[in-house]
């Protein structure tokens, strides 16, 4: 697939099938992520592949965070369960921690580039993904479940990977509204 086509086809997938993505495709996407530009050569990105047993724990945590002690209807249970367990893979993307605020900002940009490279590699292989954040990505229990040391790395998102239906096209702004030339 040409890069321009991959860029246009890269879309956020919200509903995944249970079909498994080959591990070679995942590894190839990690190699692509590792080629991201990184201004200070800190290479701050890390990806943790979360297996199904730990995803079950994250599912339980998500229920607690979303509903607390309230009762949960079957429809909501099913929807959250499918969201957490249907995608073939869950990668937790983290950024290596630093106290230097300028470097932290540059490192986040580098991590975003790494995630975009990963996404483009996946779409070139016919695989979809979704980068998500939220309460669960900041919860201390997530760090414990994923065995990520919160004093060394910060979770910047979940990367859900799998096969699913492409959402409808997004009508983007005209280039003339986002690009300027100045003499």
PDB file of N, CA and C in Angstrom, residues 76-168:
ATOM      1  N   UNK A  76     -25.289  -2.878  28.984  1.00  0.00           N
ATOM      2  CA  UNK A  76     -24.052  -2.153  29.301  1.00  0.00           C
ATOM      3  C   UNK A  76     -22.910  -3.115  29.575  1.00  0.00           C
ATOM      4  N   UNK A  77     -23.206  -4.183  30.324  1.00  0.00           N
ATOM      5  CA  UNK A  77     -22.188  -5.199  30.596  1.00  0.00           C
ATOM      6  C   UNK A  77     -21.630  -5.776  29.296  1.00  0.00           C
ATOM      7  N   UNK A  78     -22.529  -6.134  28.389  1.00  0.00           N
ATOM      8  CA  UNK A  78     -22.123  -6.736  27.122  1.00  0.00           C
ATOM      9  C   UNK A  78     -21.296  -5.754  26.286  1.00  0.00           C
ATOM     10  N   UNK A  79     -21.743  -4.517  26.231  1.00  0.00           N
ATOM     11  CA  UNK A  79     -21.052  -3.499  25.435  1.00  0.00           C
ATOM     12  C   UNK A  79     -19.623  -3.275  25.946  1.00  0.00           C
ATOM     13  N   UNK A  80     -19.478  -3.134  27.253  1.00  0.00           N
ATOM     14  CA  UNK A  80     -18.151  -2.902  27.830  1.00  0.00           C
ATOM     15  C   UNK A  80     -17.282  -4.149  27.689  1.00  0.00           C
ATOM     16  N   UNK A  81     -17.867  -5.317  27.886  1.00  0.00           N
ATOM     17  CA  UNK A  81     -17.120  -6.565  27.742  1.00  0.00           C
ATOM     18  C   UNK A  81     -16.564  -6.707  26.321  1.00  0.00           C
ATOM     19  N   UNK A  82     -17.402  -6.447  25.326  1.00  0.00           N
ATOM     20  CA  UNK A  82     -16.961  -6.550  23.931  1.00  0.00           C
ATOM     21  C   UNK A  82     -15.884  -5.509  23.630  1.00  0.00           C
ATOM     22  N   UNK A  83     -16.055  -4.326  24.165  1.00  0.00           N
ATOM     23  CA  UNK A  83     -15.061  -3.271  23.957  1.00  0.00           C
ATOM     24  C   UNK A  83     -13.702  -3.667  24.523  1.00  0.00           C
ATOM     25  N   UNK A  84     -13.709  -4.313  25.675  1.00  0.00           N
ATOM     26  CA  UNK A  84     -12.462  -4.663  26.353  1.00  0.00           C
ATOM     27  C   UNK A  84     -11.849  -5.970  25.846  1.00  0.00           C
ATOM     28  N   UNK A  85     -12.697  -6.905  25.408  1.00  0.00           N
ATOM     29  CA  UNK A  85     -12.187  -8.248  25.114  1.00  0.00           C
ATOM     30  C   UNK A  85     -12.218  -8.641  23.640  1.00  0.00           C
ATOM     31  N   UNK A  86     -13.037  -7.992  22.817  1.00  0.00           N
ATOM     32  CA  UNK A  86     -13.105  -8.374  21.405  1.00  0.00           C
ATOM     33  C   UNK A  86     -11.851  -8.047  20.596  1.00  0.00           C
ATOM     34  N   UNK A  87     -11.263  -6.856  20.741  1.00  0.00           N
ATOM     35  CA  UNK A  87     -10.092  -6.584  19.909  1.00  0.00           C
ATOM     36  C   UNK A  87      -9.022  -7.667  20.088  1.00  0.00           C
ATOM     37  N   UNK A  88      -8.346  -7.962  19.006  1.00  0.00           N
ATOM     38  CA  UNK A  88      -7.322  -8.996  19.035  1.00  0.00           C
ATOM     39  C   UNK A  88      -6.226  -8.694  20.061  1.00  0.00           C
ATOM     40  N   UNK A  89      -5.804  -7.438  20.114  1.00  0.00           N
ATOM     41  CA  UNK A  89      -4.705  -7.050  20.999  1.00  0.00           C
ATOM     42  C   UNK A  89      -5.030  -5.740  21.721  1.00  0.00           C
ATOM     43  N   UNK A  90      -4.431  -5.605  22.879  1.00  0.00           N
ATOM     44  CA  UNK A  90      -4.416  -4.339  23.603  1.00  0.00           C
ATOM     45  C   UNK A  90      -2.968  -4.024  23.929  1.00  0.00           C
ATOM     46  N   UNK A  91      -2.490  -2.925  23.394  1.00  0.00           N
ATOM     47  CA  UNK A  91      -1.172  -2.418  23.771  1.00  0.00           C
ATOM     48  C   UNK A  91      -1.397  -1.224  24.678  1.00  0.00           C
ATOM     49  N   UNK A  92      -0.666  -1.174  25.766  1.00  0.00           N
ATOM     50  CA  UNK A  92      -0.691   0.026  26.595  1.00  0.00           C
ATOM     51  C   UNK A  92       0.535   0.834  26.208  1.00  0.00           C
ATOM     52  N   UNK A  93       0.282   2.038  25.714  1.00  0.00           N
ATOM     53  CA  UNK A  93       1.362   2.938  25.318  1.00  0.00           C
ATOM     54  C   UNK A  93       1.749   3.786  26.514  1.00  0.00           C
ATOM     55  N   UNK A  94       3.044   3.824  26.790  1.00  0.00           N
ATOM     56  CA  UNK A  94       3.540   4.634  27.896  1.00  0.00           C
ATOM     57  C   UNK A  94       4.670   5.525  27.414  1.00  0.00           C
ATOM     58  N   UNK A  95       4.904   6.558  28.201  1.00  0.00           N
ATOM     59  CA  UNK A  95       5.987   7.508  27.948  1.00  0.00           C
ATOM     60  C   UNK A  95       6.917   7.468  29.148  1.00  0.00           C
ATOM     61  N   UNK A  96       8.210   7.376  28.892  1.00  0.00           N
ATOM     62  CA  UNK A  96       9.195   7.389  29.970  1.00  0.00           C
ATOM     63  C   UNK A  96       9.101   8.736  30.680  1.00  0.00           C
ATOM     64  N   UNK A  97       9.078   8.704  31.992  1.00  0.00           N
ATOM     65  CA  UNK A  97       8.909   9.917  32.797  1.00  0.00           C
ATOM     66  C   UNK A  97      10.172  10.762  32.840  1.00  0.00           C
ATOM     67  N   UNK A  98       9.969  12.077  32.934  1.00  0.00           N
ATOM     68  CA  UNK A  98      11.056  13.036  33.118  1.00  0.00           C
ATOM     69  C   UNK A  98      10.509  14.224  33.894  1.00  0.00           C
ATOM     70  N   UNK A  99      11.372  14.869  34.663  1.00  0.00           N
ATOM     71  CA  UNK A  99      10.977  16.081  35.385  1.00  0.00           C
ATOM     72  C   UNK A  99      11.165  17.335  34.536  1.00  0.00           C
ATOM     73  N   UNK A 100      11.879  17.205  33.425  1.00  0.00           N
ATOM     74  CA  UNK A 100      12.129  18.323  32.529  1.00  0.00           C
ATOM     75  C   UNK A 100      10.882  18.555  31.677  1.00  0.00           C
ATOM     76  N   UNK A 101      10.169  19.661  31.910  1.00  0.00           N
ATOM     77  CA  UNK A 101       8.884  19.909  31.247  1.00  0.00           C
ATOM     78  C   UNK A 101       9.014  20.097  29.742  1.00  0.00           C
ATOM     79  N   UNK A 102      10.094  20.723  29.291  1.00  0.00           N
ATOM     80  CA  UNK A 102      10.303  20.896  27.842  1.00  0.00           C
ATOM     81  C   UNK A 102      10.523  19.533  27.188  1.00  0.00           C
ATOM     82  N   UNK A 103      11.332  18.703  27.818  1.00  0.00           N
ATOM     83  CA  UNK A 103      11.579  17.363  27.280  1.00  0.00           C
ATOM     84  C   UNK A 103      10.317  16.519  27.328  1.00  0.00           C
ATOM     85  N   UNK A 104       9.519  16.652  28.399  1.00  0.00           N
ATOM     86  CA  UNK A 104       8.275  15.883  28.517  1.00  0.00           C
ATOM     87  C   UNK A 104       7.345  16.176  27.342  1.00  0.00           C
ATOM     88  N   UNK A 105       7.241  17.442  26.976  1.00  0.00           N
ATOM     89  CA  UNK A 105       6.392  17.836  25.854  1.00  0.00           C
ATOM     90  C   UNK A 105       6.937  17.266  24.534  1.00  0.00           C
ATOM     91  N   UNK A 106       8.241  17.385  24.332  1.00  0.00           N
ATOM     92  CA  UNK A 106       8.851  16.833  23.116  1.00  0.00           C
ATOM     93  C   UNK A 106       8.723  15.313  23.081  1.00  0.00           C
ATOM     94  N   UNK A 107       8.882  14.676  24.237  1.00  0.00           N
ATOM     95  CA  UNK A 107       8.744  13.218  24.306  1.00  0.00           C
ATOM     96  C   UNK A 107       7.317  12.775  23.980  1.00  0.00           C
ATOM     97  N   UNK A 108       6.318  13.546  24.436  1.00  0.00           N
ATOM     98  CA  UNK A 108       4.930  13.198  24.117  1.00  0.00           C
ATOM     99  C   UNK A 108       4.694  13.288  22.611  1.00  0.00           C
ATOM    100  N   UNK A 109       5.255  14.320  21.995  1.00  0.00           N
ATOM    101  CA  UNK A 109       5.133  14.453  20.537  1.00  0.00           C
ATOM    102  C   UNK A 109       5.794  13.264  19.847  1.00  0.00           C
ATOM    103  N   UNK A 110       6.939  12.835  20.338  1.00  0.00           N
ATOM    104  CA  UNK A 110       7.629  11.675  19.765  1.00  0.00           C
ATOM    105  C   UNK A 110       6.785  10.409  19.943  1.00  0.00           C
ATOM    106  N   UNK A 111       6.166  10.257  21.105  1.00  0.00           N
ATOM    107  CA  UNK A 111       5.296   9.100  21.349  1.00  0.00           C
ATOM    108  C   UNK A 111       4.102   9.110  20.403  1.00  0.00           C
ATOM    109  N   UNK A 112       3.521  10.282  20.178  1.00  0.00           N
ATOM    110  CA  UNK A 112       2.396  10.397  19.247  1.00  0.00           C
ATOM    111  C   UNK A 112       2.835   9.996  17.839  1.00  0.00           C
ATOM    112  N   UNK A 113       4.036  10.400  17.452  1.00  0.00           N
ATOM    113  CA  UNK A 113       4.565   9.991  16.145  1.00  0.00           C
ATOM    114  C   UNK A 113       4.744   8.475  16.093  1.00  0.00           C
ATOM    115  N   UNK A 114       5.231   7.886  17.174  1.00  0.00           N
ATOM    116  CA  UNK A 114       5.417   6.429  17.225  1.00  0.00           C
ATOM    117  C   UNK A 114       4.075   5.717  17.082  1.00  0.00           C
ATOM    118  N   UNK A 115       3.044   6.234  17.753  1.00  0.00           N
ATOM    119  CA  UNK A 115       1.718   5.619  17.666  1.00  0.00           C
ATOM    120  C   UNK A 115       1.151   5.781  16.255  1.00  0.00           C
ATOM    121  N   UNK A 116       1.398   6.911  15.624  1.00  0.00           N
ATOM    122  CA  UNK A 116       0.938   7.089  14.246  1.00  0.00           C
ATOM    123  C   UNK A 116       1.666   6.114  13.313  1.00  0.00           C
ATOM    124  N   UNK A 117       2.973   5.944  13.488  1.00  0.00           N
ATOM    125  CA  UNK A 117       3.707   4.962  12.679  1.00  0.00           C
ATOM    126  C   UNK A 117       3.125   3.566  12.876  1.00  0.00           C
ATOM    127  N   UNK A 118       2.868   3.206  14.125  1.00  0.00           N
ATOM    128  CA  UNK A 118       2.277   1.910  14.442  1.00  0.00           C
ATOM    129  C   UNK A 118       0.943   1.762  13.717  1.00  0.00           C
ATOM    130  N   UNK A 119       0.119   2.798  13.785  1.00  0.00           N
ATOM    131  CA  UNK A 119      -1.210   2.778  13.155  1.00  0.00           C
ATOM    132  C   UNK A 119      -1.121   2.633  11.646  1.00  0.00           C
ATOM    133  N   UNK A 120      -0.203   3.360  11.028  1.00  0.00           N
ATOM    134  CA  UNK A 120      -0.046   3.281   9.576  1.00  0.00           C
ATOM    135  C   UNK A 120       0.453   1.910   9.149  1.00  0.00           C
ATOM    136  N   UNK A 121       1.341   1.318   9.926  1.00  0.00           N
ATOM    137  CA  UNK A 121       1.815  -0.030   9.630  1.00  0.00           C
ATOM    138  C   UNK A 121       0.656  -1.027   9.696  1.00  0.00           C
ATOM    139  N   UNK A 122      -0.176  -0.883  10.715  1.00  0.00           N
ATOM    140  CA  UNK A 122      -1.323  -1.779  10.862  1.00  0.00           C
ATOM    141  C   UNK A 122      -2.286  -1.642   9.687  1.00  0.00           C
ATOM    142  N   UNK A 123      -2.628  -0.400   9.319  1.00  0.00           N
ATOM    143  CA  UNK A 123      -3.590  -0.208   8.231  1.00  0.00           C
ATOM    144  C   UNK A 123      -3.032  -0.740   6.916  1.00  0.00           C
ATOM    145  N   UNK A 124      -1.730  -0.643   6.723  1.00  0.00           N
ATOM    146  CA  UNK A 124      -1.116  -1.179   5.509  1.00  0.00           C
ATOM    147  C   UNK A 124      -1.281  -2.696   5.439  1.00  0.00           C
ATOM    148  N   UNK A 125      -1.461  -3.329   6.599  1.00  0.00           N
ATOM    149  CA  UNK A 125      -1.693  -4.778   6.660  1.00  0.00           C
ATOM    150  C   UNK A 125      -3.180  -5.112   6.829  1.00  0.00           C
ATOM    151  N   UNK A 126      -4.042  -4.121   6.623  1.00  0.00           N
ATOM    152  CA  UNK A 126      -5.484  -4.366   6.693  1.00  0.00           C
ATOM    153  C   UNK A 126      -6.043  -4.501   8.092  1.00  0.00           C
ATOM    154  N   UNK A 127      -5.340  -3.956   9.075  1.00  0.00           N
ATOM    155  CA  UNK A 127      -5.734  -4.071  10.482  1.00  0.00           C
ATOM    156  C   UNK A 127      -6.093  -2.688  11.009  1.00  0.00           C
ATOM    157  N   UNK A 128      -7.105  -2.618  11.844  1.00  0.00           N
ATOM    158  CA  UNK A 128      -7.528  -1.353  12.421  1.00  0.00           C
ATOM    159  C   UNK A 128      -7.037  -1.181  13.840  1.00  0.00           C
ATOM    160  N   UNK A 129      -7.191   0.042  14.340  1.00  0.00           N
ATOM    161  CA  UNK A 129      -6.803   0.315  15.728  1.00  0.00           C
ATOM    162  C   UNK A 129      -7.550   1.520  16.265  1.00  0.00           C
ATOM    163  N   UNK A 130      -7.421   1.693  17.562  1.00  0.00           N
ATOM    164  CA  UNK A 130      -8.019   2.835  18.250  1.00  0.00           C
ATOM    165  C   UNK A 130      -7.107   3.229  19.397  1.00  0.00           C
ATOM    166  N   UNK A 131      -6.735   4.495  19.455  1.00  0.00           N
ATOM    167  CA  UNK A 131      -5.962   5.033  20.568  1.00  0.00           C
ATOM    168  C   UNK A 131      -6.975   5.666  21.512  1.00  0.00           C
ATOM    169  N   UNK A 132      -7.108   5.133  22.721  1.00  0.00           N
ATOM    170  CA  UNK A 132      -8.081   5.684  23.662  1.00  0.00           C
ATOM    171  C   UNK A 132      -7.413   6.066  24.978  1.00  0.00           C
ATOM    172  N   UNK A 133      -8.033   7.035  25.625  1.00  0.00           N
ATOM    173  CA  UNK A 133      -7.595   7.463  26.951  1.00  0.00           C
ATOM    174  C   UNK A 133      -8.835   7.477  27.837  1.00  0.00           C
ATOM    175  N   UNK A 134      -8.692   7.938  29.037  1.00  0.00           N
ATOM    176  CA  UNK A 134      -9.829   8.008  29.943  1.00  0.00           C
ATOM    177  C   UNK A 134      -9.426   7.663  31.359  1.00  0.00           C
ATOM    178  N   UNK A 135     -10.424   7.605  32.196  1.00  0.00           N
ATOM    179  CA  UNK A 135     -10.207   7.373  33.626  1.00  0.00           C
ATOM    180  C   UNK A 135      -9.372   6.112  33.881  1.00  0.00           C
ATOM    181  N   UNK A 136      -9.656   5.055  33.123  1.00  0.00           N
ATOM    182  CA  UNK A 136      -8.963   3.787  33.357  1.00  0.00           C
ATOM    183  C   UNK A 136      -7.469   3.885  33.059  1.00  0.00           C
ATOM    184  N   UNK A 137      -7.096   4.735  32.117  1.00  0.00           N
ATOM    185  CA  UNK A 137      -5.670   4.839  31.771  1.00  0.00           C
ATOM    186  C   UNK A 137      -4.889   5.588  32.846  1.00  0.00           C
ATOM    187  N   UNK A 138      -5.576   6.312  33.717  1.00  0.00           N
ATOM    188  CA  UNK A 138      -4.907   7.059  34.794  1.00  0.00           C
ATOM    189  C   UNK A 138      -5.012   6.369  36.149  1.00  0.00           C
ATOM    190  N   UNK A 139      -5.828   5.340  36.231  1.00  0.00           N
ATOM    191  CA  UNK A 139      -6.076   4.684  37.511  1.00  0.00           C
ATOM    192  C   UNK A 139      -4.850   3.886  37.971  1.00  0.00           C
ATOM    193  N   UNK A 140      -4.452   4.024  39.246  1.00  0.00           N
ATOM    194  CA  UNK A 140      -3.303   3.276  39.770  1.00  0.00           C
ATOM    195  C   UNK A 140      -3.448   1.755  39.620  1.00  0.00           C
ATOM    196  N   UNK A 141      -4.685   1.254  39.642  1.00  0.00           N
ATOM    197  CA  UNK A 141      -4.901  -0.188  39.482  1.00  0.00           C
ATOM    198  C   UNK A 141      -4.500  -0.676  38.088  1.00  0.00           C
ATOM    199  N   UNK A 142      -4.640   0.186  37.091  1.00  0.00           N
ATOM    200  CA  UNK A 142      -4.225  -0.185  35.733  1.00  0.00           C
ATOM    201  C   UNK A 142      -2.721  -0.418  35.697  1.00  0.00           C
ATOM    202  N   UNK A 143      -1.972   0.464  36.348  1.00  0.00           N
ATOM    203  CA  UNK A 143      -0.520   0.295  36.414  1.00  0.00           C
ATOM    204  C   UNK A 143      -0.169  -1.036  37.080  1.00  0.00           C
ATOM    205  N   UNK A 144      -0.881  -1.346  38.149  1.00  0.00           N
ATOM    206  CA  UNK A 144      -0.632  -2.594  38.878  1.00  0.00           C
ATOM    207  C   UNK A 144      -0.970  -3.806  38.006  1.00  0.00           C
ATOM    208  N   UNK A 145      -2.116  -3.793  37.365  1.00  0.00           N
ATOM    209  CA  UNK A 145      -2.530  -4.910  36.511  1.00  0.00           C
ATOM    210  C   UNK A 145      -1.537  -5.121  35.378  1.00  0.00           C
ATOM    211  N   UNK A 146      -1.091  -4.017  34.758  1.00  0.00           N
ATOM    212  CA  UNK A 146      -0.180  -4.096  33.608  1.00  0.00           C
ATOM    213  C   UNK A 146       1.282  -4.246  34.017  1.00  0.00           C
ATOM    214  N   UNK A 147       1.542  -4.178  35.310  1.00  0.00           N
ATOM    215  CA  UNK A 147       2.905  -4.270  35.841  1.00  0.00           C
ATOM    216  C   UNK A 147       3.805  -3.180  35.242  1.00  0.00           C
ATOM    217  N   UNK A 148       3.277  -1.955  35.267  1.00  0.00           N
ATOM    218  CA  UNK A 148       4.003  -0.782  34.789  1.00  0.00           C
ATOM    219  C   UNK A 148       4.308   0.084  36.005  1.00  0.00           C
ATOM    220  N   UNK A 149       5.570   0.459  36.152  1.00  0.00           N
ATOM    221  CA  UNK A 149       6.005   1.271  37.283  1.00  0.00           C
ATOM    222  C   UNK A 149       5.650   2.737  37.007  1.00  0.00           C
ATOM    223  N   UNK A 150       4.702   3.277  37.763  1.00  0.00           N
ATOM    224  CA  UNK A 150       4.203   4.634  37.527  1.00  0.00           C
ATOM    225  C   UNK A 150       5.232   5.715  37.849  1.00  0.00           C
ATOM    226  N   UNK A 151       6.286   5.381  38.555  1.00  0.00           N
ATOM    227  CA  UNK A 151       7.331   6.375  38.811  1.00  0.00           C
ATOM    228  C   UNK A 151       8.347   6.423  37.658  1.00  0.00           C
ATOM    229  N   UNK A 152       8.288   5.450  36.766  1.00  0.00           N
ATOM    230  CA  UNK A 152       9.203   5.413  35.623  1.00  0.00           C
ATOM    231  C   UNK A 152       8.525   5.718  34.293  1.00  0.00           C
ATOM    232  N   UNK A 153       7.224   5.394  34.181  1.00  0.00           N
ATOM    233  CA  UNK A 153       6.493   5.576  32.926  1.00  0.00           C
ATOM    234  C   UNK A 153       5.090   6.077  33.218  1.00  0.00           C
ATOM    235  N   UNK A 154       4.553   6.857  32.265  1.00  0.00           N
ATOM    236  CA  UNK A 154       3.182   7.342  32.352  1.00  0.00           C
ATOM    237  C   UNK A 154       2.371   6.745  31.205  1.00  0.00           C
ATOM    238  N   UNK A 155       1.213   6.189  31.533  1.00  0.00           N
ATOM    239  CA  UNK A 155       0.335   5.651  30.497  1.00  0.00           C
ATOM    240  C   UNK A 155      -0.245   6.821  29.706  1.00  0.00           C
ATOM    241  N   UNK A 156      -0.078   6.765  28.383  1.00  0.00           N
ATOM    242  CA  UNK A 156      -0.617   7.818  27.519  1.00  0.00           C
ATOM    243  C   UNK A 156      -1.772   7.300  26.669  1.00  0.00           C
ATOM    244  N   UNK A 157      -2.094   6.028  26.811  1.00  0.00           N
ATOM    245  CA  UNK A 157      -3.260   5.515  26.116  1.00  0.00           C
ATOM    246  C   UNK A 157      -3.254   4.022  25.927  1.00  0.00           C
ATOM    247  N   UNK A 158      -4.438   3.526  25.620  1.00  0.00           N
ATOM    248  CA  UNK A 158      -4.619   2.133  25.211  1.00  0.00           C
ATOM    249  C   UNK A 158      -4.676   2.129  23.691  1.00  0.00           C
ATOM    250  N   UNK A 159      -3.994   1.185  23.072  1.00  0.00           N
ATOM    251  CA  UNK A 159      -4.067   1.007  21.629  1.00  0.00           C
ATOM    252  C   UNK A 159      -4.764  -0.328  21.392  1.00  0.00           C
ATOM    253  N   UNK A 160      -6.035  -0.231  20.978  1.00  0.00           N
ATOM    254  CA  UNK A 160      -6.826  -1.419  20.673  1.00  0.00           C
ATOM    255  C   UNK A 160      -6.542  -1.795  19.223  1.00  0.00           C
ATOM    256  N   UNK A 161      -6.261  -3.064  18.966  1.00  0.00           N
ATOM    257  CA  UNK A 161      -5.871  -3.514  17.626  1.00  0.00           C
ATOM    258  C   UNK A 161      -6.739  -4.691  17.216  1.00  0.00           C
ATOM    259  N   UNK A 162      -7.217  -4.657  15.972  1.00  0.00           N
ATOM    260  CA  UNK A 162      -7.994  -5.782  15.471  1.00  0.00           C
ATOM    261  C   UNK A 162      -8.671  -5.473  14.159  1.00  0.00           C
ATOM    262  N   UNK A 163      -9.541  -6.372  13.791  1.00  0.00           N
ATOM    263  CA  UNK A 163     -10.317  -6.222  12.566  1.00  0.00           C
ATOM    264  C   UNK A 163     -11.684  -5.683  12.937  1.00  0.00           C
ATOM    265  N   UNK A 164     -12.193  -4.789  12.124  1.00  0.00           N
ATOM    266  CA  UNK A 164     -13.500  -4.221  12.394  1.00  0.00           C
ATOM    267  C   UNK A 164     -14.003  -3.452  11.199  1.00  0.00           C
ATOM    268  N   UNK A 165     -15.167  -2.881  11.352  1.00  0.00           N
ATOM    269  CA  UNK A 165     -15.758  -2.098  10.281  1.00  0.00           C
ATOM    270  C   UNK A 165     -15.200  -0.689  10.281  1.00  0.00           C
ATOM    271  N   UNK A 166     -14.837  -0.230   9.079  1.00  0.00           N
ATOM    272  CA  UNK A 166     -14.372   1.147   8.963  1.00  0.00           C
ATOM    273  C   UNK A 166     -15.535   2.092   9.183  1.00  0.00           C
ATOM    274  N   UNK A 167     -15.320   3.134   9.968  1.00  0.00           N
ATOM    275  CA  UNK A 167     -16.385   4.130  10.139  1.00  0.00           C
ATOM    276  C   UNK A 167     -16.532   4.961   8.862  1.00  0.00           C
ATOM    277  N   UNK A 168     -17.612   5.718   8.746  1.00  0.00           N
ATOM    278  CA  UNK A 168     -17.797   6.559   7.558  1.00  0.00           C
ATOM    279  C   UNK A 168     -16.666   7.579   7.423  1.00  0.00           C
TER     280      UNK A 168
END
